[in-house]
GROMACS .gro file of C-alpha atoms in nm:
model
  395
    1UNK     CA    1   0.937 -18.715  11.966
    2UNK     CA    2   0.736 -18.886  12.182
    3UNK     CA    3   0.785 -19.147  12.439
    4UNK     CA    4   0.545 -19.333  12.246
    5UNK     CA    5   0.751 -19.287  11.918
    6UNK     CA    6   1.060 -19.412  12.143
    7UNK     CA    7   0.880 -19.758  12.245
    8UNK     CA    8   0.787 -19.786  11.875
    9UNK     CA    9   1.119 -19.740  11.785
   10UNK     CA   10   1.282 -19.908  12.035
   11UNK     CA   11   1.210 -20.255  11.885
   12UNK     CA   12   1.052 -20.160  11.542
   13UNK     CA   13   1.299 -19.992  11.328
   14UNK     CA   14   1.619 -20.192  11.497
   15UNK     CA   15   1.461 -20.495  11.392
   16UNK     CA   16   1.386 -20.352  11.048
   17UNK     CA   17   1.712 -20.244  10.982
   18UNK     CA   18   1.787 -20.577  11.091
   19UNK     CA   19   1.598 -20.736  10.791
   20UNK     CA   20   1.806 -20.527  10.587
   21UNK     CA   21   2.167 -20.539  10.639
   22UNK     CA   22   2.266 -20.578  10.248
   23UNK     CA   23   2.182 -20.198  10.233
   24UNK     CA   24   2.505 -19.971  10.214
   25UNK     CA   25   2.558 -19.599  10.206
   26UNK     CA   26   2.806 -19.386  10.122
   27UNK     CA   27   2.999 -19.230  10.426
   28UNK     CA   28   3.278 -19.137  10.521
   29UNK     CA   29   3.432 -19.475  10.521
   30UNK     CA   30   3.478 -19.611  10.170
   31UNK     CA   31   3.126 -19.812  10.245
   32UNK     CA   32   2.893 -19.824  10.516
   33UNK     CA   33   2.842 -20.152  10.659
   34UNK     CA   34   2.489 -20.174  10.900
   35UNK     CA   35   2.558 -20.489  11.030
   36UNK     CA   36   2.871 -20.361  11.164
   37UNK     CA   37   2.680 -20.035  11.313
   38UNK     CA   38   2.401 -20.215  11.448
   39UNK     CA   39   2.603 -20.489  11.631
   40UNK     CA   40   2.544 -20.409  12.006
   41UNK     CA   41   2.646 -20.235  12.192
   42UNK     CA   42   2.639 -19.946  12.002
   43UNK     CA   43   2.673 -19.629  12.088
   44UNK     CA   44   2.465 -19.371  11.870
   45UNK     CA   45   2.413 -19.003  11.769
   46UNK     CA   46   2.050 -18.872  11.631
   47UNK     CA   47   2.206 -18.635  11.406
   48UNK     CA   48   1.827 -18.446  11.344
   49UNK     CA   49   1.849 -18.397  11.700
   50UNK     CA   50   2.217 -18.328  11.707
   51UNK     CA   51   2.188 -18.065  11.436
   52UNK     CA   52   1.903 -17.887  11.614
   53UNK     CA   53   2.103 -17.845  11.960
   54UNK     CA   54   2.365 -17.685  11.779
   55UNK     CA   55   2.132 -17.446  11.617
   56UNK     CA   56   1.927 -17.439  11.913
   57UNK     CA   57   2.228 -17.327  12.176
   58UNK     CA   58   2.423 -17.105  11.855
   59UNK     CA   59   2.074 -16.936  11.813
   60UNK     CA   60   2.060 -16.907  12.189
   61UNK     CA   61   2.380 -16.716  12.193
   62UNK     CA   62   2.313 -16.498  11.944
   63UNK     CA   63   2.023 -16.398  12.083
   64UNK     CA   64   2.183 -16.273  12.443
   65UNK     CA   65   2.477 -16.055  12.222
   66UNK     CA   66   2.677 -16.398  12.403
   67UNK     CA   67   2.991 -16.577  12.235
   68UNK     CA   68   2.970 -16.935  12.223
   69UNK     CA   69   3.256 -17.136  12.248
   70UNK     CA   70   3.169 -17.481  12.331
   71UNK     CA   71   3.316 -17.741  12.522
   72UNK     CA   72   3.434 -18.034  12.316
   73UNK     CA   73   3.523 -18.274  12.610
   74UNK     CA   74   3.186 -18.373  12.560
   75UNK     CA   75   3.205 -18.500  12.215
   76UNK     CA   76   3.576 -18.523  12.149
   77UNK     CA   77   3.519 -18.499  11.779
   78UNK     CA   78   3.690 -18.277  11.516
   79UNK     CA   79   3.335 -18.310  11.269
   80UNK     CA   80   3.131 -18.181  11.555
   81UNK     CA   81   3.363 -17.944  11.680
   82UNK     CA   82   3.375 -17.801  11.325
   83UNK     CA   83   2.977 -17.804  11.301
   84UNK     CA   84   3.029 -17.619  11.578
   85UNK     CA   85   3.218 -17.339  11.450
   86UNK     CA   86   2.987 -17.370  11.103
   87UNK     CA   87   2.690 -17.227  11.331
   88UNK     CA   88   2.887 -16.922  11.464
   89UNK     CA   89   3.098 -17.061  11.761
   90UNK     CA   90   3.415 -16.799  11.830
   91UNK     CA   91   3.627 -17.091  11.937
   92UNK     CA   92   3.616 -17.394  12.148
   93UNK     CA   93   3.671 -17.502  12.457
   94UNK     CA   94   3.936 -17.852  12.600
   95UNK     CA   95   3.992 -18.005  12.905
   96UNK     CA   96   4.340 -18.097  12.846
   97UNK     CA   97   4.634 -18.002  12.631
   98UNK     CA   98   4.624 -18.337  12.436
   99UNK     CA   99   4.268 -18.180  12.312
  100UNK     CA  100   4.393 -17.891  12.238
  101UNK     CA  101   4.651 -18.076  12.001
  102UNK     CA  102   4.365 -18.288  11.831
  103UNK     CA  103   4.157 -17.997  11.764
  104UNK     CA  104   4.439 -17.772  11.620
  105UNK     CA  105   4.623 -18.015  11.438
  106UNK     CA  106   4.269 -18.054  11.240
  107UNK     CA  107   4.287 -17.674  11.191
  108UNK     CA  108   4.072 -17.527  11.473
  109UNK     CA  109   4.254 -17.161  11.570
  110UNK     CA  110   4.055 -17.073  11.880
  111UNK     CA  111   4.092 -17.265  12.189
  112UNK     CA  112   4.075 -17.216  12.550
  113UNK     CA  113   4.280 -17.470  12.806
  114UNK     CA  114   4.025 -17.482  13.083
  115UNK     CA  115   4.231 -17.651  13.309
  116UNK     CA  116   4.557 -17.561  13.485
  117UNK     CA  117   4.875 -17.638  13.291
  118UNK     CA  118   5.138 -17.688  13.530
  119UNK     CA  119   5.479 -17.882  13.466
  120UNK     CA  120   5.813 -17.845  13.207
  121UNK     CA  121   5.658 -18.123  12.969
  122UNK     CA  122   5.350 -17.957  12.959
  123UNK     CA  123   5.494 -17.620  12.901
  124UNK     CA  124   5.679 -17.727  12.623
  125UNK     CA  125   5.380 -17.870  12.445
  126UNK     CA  126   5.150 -17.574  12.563
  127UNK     CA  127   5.480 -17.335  12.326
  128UNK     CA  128   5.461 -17.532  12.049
  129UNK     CA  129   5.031 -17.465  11.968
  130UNK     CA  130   5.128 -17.102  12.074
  131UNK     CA  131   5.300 -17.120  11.714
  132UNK     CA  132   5.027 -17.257  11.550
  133UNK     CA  133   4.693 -17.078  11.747
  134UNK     CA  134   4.490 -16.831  11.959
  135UNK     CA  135   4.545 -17.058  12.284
  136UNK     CA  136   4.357 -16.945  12.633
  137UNK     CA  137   4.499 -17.074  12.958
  138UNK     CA  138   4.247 -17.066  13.258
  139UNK     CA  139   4.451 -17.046  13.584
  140UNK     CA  140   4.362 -16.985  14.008
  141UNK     CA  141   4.691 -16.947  14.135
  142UNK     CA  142   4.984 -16.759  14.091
  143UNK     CA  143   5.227 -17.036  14.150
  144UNK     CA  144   5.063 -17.154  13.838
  145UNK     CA  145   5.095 -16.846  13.623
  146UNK     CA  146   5.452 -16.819  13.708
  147UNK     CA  147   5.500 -17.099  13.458
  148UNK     CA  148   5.294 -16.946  13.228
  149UNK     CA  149   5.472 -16.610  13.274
  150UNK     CA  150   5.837 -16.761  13.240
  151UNK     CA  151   5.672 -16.925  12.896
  152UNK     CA  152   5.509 -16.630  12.789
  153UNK     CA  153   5.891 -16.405  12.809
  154UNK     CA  154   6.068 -16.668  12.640
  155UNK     CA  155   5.860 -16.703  12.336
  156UNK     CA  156   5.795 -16.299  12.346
  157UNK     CA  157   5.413 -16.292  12.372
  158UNK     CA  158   5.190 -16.284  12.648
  159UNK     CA  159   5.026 -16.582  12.728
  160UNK     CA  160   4.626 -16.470  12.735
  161UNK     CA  161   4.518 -16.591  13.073
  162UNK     CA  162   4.115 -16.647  13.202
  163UNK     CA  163   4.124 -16.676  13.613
  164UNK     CA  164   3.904 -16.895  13.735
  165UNK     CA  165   3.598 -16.788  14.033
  166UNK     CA  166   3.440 -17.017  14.249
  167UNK     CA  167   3.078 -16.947  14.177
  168UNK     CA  168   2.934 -17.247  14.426
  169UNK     CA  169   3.110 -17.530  14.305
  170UNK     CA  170   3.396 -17.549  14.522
  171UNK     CA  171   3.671 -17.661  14.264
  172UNK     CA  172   3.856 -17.435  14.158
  173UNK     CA  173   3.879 -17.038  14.199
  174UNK     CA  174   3.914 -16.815  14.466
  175UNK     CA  175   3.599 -16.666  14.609
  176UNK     CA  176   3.420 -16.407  14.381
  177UNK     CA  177   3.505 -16.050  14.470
  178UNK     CA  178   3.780 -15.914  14.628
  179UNK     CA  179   3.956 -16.224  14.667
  180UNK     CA  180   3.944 -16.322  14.307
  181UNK     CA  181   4.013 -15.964  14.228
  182UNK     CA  182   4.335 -15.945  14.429
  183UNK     CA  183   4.423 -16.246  14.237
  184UNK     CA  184   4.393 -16.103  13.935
  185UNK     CA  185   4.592 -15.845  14.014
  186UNK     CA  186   4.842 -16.033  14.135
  187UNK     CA  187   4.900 -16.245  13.832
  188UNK     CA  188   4.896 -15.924  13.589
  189UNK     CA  189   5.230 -15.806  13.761
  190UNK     CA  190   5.394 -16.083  13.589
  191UNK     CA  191   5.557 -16.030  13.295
  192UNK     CA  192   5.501 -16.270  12.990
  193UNK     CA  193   5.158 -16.351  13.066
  194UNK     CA  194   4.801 -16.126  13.034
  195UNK     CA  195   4.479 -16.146  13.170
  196UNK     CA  196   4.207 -16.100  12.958
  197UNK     CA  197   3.880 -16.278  13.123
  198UNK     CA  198   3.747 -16.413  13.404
  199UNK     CA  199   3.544 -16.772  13.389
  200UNK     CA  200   3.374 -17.014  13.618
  201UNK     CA  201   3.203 -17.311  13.553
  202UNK     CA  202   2.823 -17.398  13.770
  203UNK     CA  203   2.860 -17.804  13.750
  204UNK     CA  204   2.646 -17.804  14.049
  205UNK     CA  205   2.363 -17.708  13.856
  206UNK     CA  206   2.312 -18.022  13.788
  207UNK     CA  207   2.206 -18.166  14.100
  208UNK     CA  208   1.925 -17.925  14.044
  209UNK     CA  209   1.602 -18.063  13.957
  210UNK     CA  210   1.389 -17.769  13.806
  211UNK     CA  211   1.410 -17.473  13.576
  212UNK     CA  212   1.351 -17.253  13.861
  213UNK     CA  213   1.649 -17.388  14.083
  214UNK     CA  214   1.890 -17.398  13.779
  215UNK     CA  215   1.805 -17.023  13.712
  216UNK     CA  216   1.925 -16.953  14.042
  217UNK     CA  217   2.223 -17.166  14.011
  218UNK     CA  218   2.284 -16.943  13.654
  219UNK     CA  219   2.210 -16.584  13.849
  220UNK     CA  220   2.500 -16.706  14.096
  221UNK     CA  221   2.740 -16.817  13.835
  222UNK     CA  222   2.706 -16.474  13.651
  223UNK     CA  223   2.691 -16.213  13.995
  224UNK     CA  224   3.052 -16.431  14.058
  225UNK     CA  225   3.147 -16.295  13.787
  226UNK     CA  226   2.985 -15.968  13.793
  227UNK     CA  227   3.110 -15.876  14.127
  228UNK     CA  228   3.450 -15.990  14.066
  229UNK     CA  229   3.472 -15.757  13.708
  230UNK     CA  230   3.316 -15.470  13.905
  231UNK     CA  231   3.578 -15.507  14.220
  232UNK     CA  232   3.853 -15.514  13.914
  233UNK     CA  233   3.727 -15.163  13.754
  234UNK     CA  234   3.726 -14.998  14.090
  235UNK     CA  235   4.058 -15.025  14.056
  236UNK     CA  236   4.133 -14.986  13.761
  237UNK     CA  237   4.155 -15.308  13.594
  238UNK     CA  238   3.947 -15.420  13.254
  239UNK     CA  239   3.724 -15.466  13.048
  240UNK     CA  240   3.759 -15.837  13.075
  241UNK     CA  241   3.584 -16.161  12.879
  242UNK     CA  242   3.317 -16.260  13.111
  243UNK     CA  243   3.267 -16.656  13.058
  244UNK     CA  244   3.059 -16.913  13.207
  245UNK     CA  245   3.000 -17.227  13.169
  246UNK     CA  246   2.771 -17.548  13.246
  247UNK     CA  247   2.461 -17.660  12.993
  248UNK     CA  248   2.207 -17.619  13.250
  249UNK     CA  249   2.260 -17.289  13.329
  250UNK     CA  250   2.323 -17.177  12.950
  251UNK     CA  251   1.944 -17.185  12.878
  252UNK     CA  252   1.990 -16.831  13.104
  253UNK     CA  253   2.255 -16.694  12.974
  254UNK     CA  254   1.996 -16.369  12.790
  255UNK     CA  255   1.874 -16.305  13.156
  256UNK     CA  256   2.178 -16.187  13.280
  257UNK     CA  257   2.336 -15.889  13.138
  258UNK     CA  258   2.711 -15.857  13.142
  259UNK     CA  259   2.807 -16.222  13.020
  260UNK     CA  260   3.000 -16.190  12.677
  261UNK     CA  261   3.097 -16.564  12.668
  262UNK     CA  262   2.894 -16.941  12.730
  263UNK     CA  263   3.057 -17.229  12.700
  264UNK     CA  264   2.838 -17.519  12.753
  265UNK     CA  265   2.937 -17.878  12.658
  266UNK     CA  266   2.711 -18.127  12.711
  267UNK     CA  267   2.438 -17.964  12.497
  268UNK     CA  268   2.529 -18.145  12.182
  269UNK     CA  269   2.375 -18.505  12.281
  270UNK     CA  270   2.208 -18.474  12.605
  271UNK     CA  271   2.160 -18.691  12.864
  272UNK     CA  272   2.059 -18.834  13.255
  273UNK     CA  273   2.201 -18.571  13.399
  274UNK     CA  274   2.043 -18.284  13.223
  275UNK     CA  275   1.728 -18.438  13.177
  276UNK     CA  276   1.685 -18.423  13.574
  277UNK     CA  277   1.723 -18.083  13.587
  278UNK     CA  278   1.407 -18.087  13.377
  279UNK     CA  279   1.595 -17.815  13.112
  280UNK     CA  280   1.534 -18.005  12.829
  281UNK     CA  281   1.306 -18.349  12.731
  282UNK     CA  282   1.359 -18.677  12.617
  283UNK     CA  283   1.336 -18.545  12.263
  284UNK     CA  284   1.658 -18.307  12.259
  285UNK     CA  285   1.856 -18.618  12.390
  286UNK     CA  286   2.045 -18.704  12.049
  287UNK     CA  287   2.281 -18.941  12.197
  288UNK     CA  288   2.124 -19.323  12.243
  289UNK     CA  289   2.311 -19.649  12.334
  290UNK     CA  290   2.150 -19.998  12.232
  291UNK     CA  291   2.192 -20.283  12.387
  292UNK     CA  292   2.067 -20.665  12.304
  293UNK     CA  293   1.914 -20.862  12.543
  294UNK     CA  294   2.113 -21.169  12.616
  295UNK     CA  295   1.930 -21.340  12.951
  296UNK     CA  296   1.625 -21.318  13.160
  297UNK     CA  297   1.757 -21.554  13.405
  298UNK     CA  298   1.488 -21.516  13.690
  299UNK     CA  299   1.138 -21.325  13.676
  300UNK     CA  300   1.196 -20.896  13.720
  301UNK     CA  301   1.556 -20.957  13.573
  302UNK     CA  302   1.707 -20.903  13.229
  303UNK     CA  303   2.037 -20.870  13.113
  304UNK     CA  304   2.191 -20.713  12.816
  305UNK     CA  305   2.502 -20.693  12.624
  306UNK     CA  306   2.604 -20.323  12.775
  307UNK     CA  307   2.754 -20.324  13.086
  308UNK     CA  308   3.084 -20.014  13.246
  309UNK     CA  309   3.265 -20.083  12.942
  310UNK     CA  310   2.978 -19.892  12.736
  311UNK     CA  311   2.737 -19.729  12.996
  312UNK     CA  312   2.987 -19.603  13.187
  313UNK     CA  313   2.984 -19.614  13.571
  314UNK     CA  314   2.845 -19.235  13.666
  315UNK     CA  315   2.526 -19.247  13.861
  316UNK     CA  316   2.275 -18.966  13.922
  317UNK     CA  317   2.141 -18.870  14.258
  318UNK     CA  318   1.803 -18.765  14.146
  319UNK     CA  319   1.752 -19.109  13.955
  320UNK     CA  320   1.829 -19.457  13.995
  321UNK     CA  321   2.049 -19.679  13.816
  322UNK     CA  322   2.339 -19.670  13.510
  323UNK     CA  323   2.092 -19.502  13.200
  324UNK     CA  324   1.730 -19.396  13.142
  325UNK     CA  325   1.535 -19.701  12.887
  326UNK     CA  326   1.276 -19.394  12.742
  327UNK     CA  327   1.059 -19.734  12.644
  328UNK     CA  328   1.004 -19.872  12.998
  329UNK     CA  329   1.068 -19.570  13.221
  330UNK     CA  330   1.005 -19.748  13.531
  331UNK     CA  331   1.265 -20.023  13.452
  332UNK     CA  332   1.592 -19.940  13.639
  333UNK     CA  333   1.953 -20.046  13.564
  334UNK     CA  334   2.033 -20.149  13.885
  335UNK     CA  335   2.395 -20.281  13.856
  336UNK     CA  336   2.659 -20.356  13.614
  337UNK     CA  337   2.965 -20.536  13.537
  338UNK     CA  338   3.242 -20.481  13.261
  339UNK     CA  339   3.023 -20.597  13.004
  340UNK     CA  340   2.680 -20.685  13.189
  341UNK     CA  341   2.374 -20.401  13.254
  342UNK     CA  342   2.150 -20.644  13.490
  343UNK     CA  343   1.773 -20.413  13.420
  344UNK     CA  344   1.533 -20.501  13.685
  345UNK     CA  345   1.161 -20.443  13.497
  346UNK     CA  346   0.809 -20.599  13.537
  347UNK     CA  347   0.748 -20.891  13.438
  348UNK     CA  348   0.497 -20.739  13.221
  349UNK     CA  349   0.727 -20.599  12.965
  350UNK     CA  350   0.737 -20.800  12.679
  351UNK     CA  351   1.121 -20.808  12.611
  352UNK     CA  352   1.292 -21.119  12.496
  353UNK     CA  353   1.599 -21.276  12.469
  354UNK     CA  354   1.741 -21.134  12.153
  355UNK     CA  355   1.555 -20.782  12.132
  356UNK     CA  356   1.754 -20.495  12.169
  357UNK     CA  357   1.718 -20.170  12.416
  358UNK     CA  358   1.712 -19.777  12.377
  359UNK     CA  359   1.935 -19.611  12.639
  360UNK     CA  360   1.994 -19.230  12.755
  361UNK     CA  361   2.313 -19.247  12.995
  362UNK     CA  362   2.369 -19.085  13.271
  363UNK     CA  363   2.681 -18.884  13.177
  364UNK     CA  364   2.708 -18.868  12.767
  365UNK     CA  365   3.114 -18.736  12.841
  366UNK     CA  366   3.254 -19.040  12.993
  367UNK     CA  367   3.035 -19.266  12.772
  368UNK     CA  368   3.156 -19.083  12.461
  369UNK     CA  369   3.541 -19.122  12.634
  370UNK     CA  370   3.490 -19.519  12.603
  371UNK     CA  371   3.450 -19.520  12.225
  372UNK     CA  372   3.655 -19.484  11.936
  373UNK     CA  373   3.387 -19.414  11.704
  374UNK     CA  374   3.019 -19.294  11.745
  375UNK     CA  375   2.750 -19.396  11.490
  376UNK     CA  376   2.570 -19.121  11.353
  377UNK     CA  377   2.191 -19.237  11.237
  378UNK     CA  378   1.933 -19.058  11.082
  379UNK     CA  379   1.568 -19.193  10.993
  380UNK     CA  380   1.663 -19.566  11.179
  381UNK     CA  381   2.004 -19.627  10.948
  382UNK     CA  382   2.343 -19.574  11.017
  383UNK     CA  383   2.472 -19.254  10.790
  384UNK     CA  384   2.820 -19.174  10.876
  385UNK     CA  385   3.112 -19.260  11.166
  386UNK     CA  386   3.225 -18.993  11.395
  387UNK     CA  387   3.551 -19.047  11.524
  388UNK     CA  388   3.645 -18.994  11.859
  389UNK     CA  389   3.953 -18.796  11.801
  390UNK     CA  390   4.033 -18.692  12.089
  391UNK     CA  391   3.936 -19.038  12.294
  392UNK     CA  392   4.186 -19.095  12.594
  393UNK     CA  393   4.382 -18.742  12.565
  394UNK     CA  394   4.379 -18.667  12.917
  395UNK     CA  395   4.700 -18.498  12.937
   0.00000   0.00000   0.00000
């Protein structure tokens, strides 16, 4: 799609769809009602280009011999998730144990944790999915694991552990190596619990802004790795899953020999972010918010009906303001309140008080974290709702 196609479409079909809200379509509510979709702000999903990132990244994997098991923090959604797994996903990938619950409750068998679980309450909850699935637990410490080993004994099984390398982004992990090796190590002595990969995640790939810089970022990400798995066999120790994360650095993943796992999140929509590192276009970005303009109280100034509530408040270092408008690309969304986006843009865009906006946000995540639902459109209408099932589980 082109940026033309997005001006066209940025005004044209909205307005059409406008002019016919009667129409209704079976969905996965008893009836869909447009009006109700197309009442700004709303936040929407392309599902052509949806569908085709799936395919795209599955394909991707398949390609470099590579499991995928995505990172659902991104979308939140049981449907996706499950689309997910329909194009040859192993598993998936949470943030947080109250995920984890969503997406195993709705039948999902494969998950890894990839976040510390530390705490009785959390234990507890962590035991009770060990009944019911395959669960992962990524840990850096062995003050940690000792939770996860005391769990592990009482229920009778090993926990399956992934420790976690610092491959440049300075969270968590050890350094690769011989630190994270001794780690390793270290953890394995304890009973009730059993290491099985090692994993890092390359966020800082995405202060990159070219292919050629995110390559790099992804040839770091997987020689933490590497060296850390090859310091491990020296003594003794493996074969081990060999996982690594971030959507920037996935597009690499063939180039680098030795990764058996990729589990990139932020593929399914797009957004800001990635488009800066120039790894994908305008075109793979499925996820668009729309916004009416409500006031155009001074020349260079218009204001819409989208302000933190929707857009979120992440900004980008390589790009000014709160979202990308693909139909005026040198407008800027300079500031917002809860429900205000104040857009400074030329005079000589014709936008008036009552047209509505296409946006690509900076950080599709936290945007998708502010909804309950998302709309999912094809061809200008609204086709189904995709809940946000696992909105606000941050525990």
């Amino acid at each position: 799609m082109t940026d033309q196609d997005l001006t066209d479409r940025n005004v044209t079909d909205w307005n059409s769809a406008d002019r016919n809200l009667t129409d209704k379509n079976l969905t996965n509510r008893d009836l869909i009602d447009q009006e109700w979709c197309l009442d700004t702000p709303a936040v929407c999903v392309d599902l052509d280009i949806l569908d085709a990132n799936l395919r795209k990244t599955a394909e991707r994997a398949k390609a470099a011999g590579v499991k995928l098991r995505p990172h659902v923090k991104t979308h939140k959604s049981v449907w996706i998730a499950k689309e997910q797994l329909r194009y040859g996903a192993s598993g998936i990938t949470v943030a947080k144990l109250g995920e984890a619950e969503v997406m195993v409750h709705a039948g999902i068998d494969d998950v890894l944790v990839a976040f510390p679980i530390v705490g009785a309450h959390k234990l507890k909850r962590l035991k009770a999915l060990l009944e019911k699935a395959r669960i992962i637990v990524s840990v850096d410490h062995v003050d940690a694991a000792r939770g996860l080993s005391d769990l592990g004994v009482s229920i009778g099984k090993p926990v399956p552990l992934y420790v976690d390398v610092n491959s440049g982004l300075n969270r968590c992990g050890r350094e690769p190596g011989e630190a994270s090796a001794e780690l390793v190590l270290e953890i394995s002595r304890l009973p009730g619990v059993e290491v099985i990969g090692l994993m890092t995640h390359a966020g800082h790939a995405y202060g990159k802004t070219s292919d050629d810089a995110c390559r790099e970022v992804a040839r770091e990400e997987a020689e933490s790795l590497l060296i850390t798995r090859e310091a491990l066999l020296k003594k003794g120790f493996g074969p081990l899953e060999i996982s690594v994360g971030s959507t920037p650095t996935s597009k690499f993943v063939r180039e680098f020999p030795g990764i058996t796992e990729m589990r990139p999140g932020a593929y399914v929509f797009g957004d800001v972010s990635q488009l800066v590192t120039k790894t994908i276009g305008v075109e793979d970005c499925a996820m668009r918010i729309y916004a009416t303009v409500v006031s155009k109280p001074r020349p260079g100034t218009v204001i819409i009906d989208a302000g933190s509530k929707t857009l979120a408040n992440d900004t980008n270092a390589n790009r000014p303001g709160f979202g990308f408008l693909p139909a005026f690309p040198d407008a800027v969304i300079e500031r917002l309140n809860e429900e205000h986006g104040i857009i400074r843009m030329a005079d000589d865009h014709l936008v008036n008080i009552g047209d509505r906006v296409e946006i690509i946000p900076n950080h599709c995540c936290t945007v998708t974290n502010l909804r309950d639902e998302l709309v999912g459109m094809r061809g200008g209408k609204a086709e189904r709702i995709i809940p946000v099932d696992a909105r606000g589980k941050i525990k």
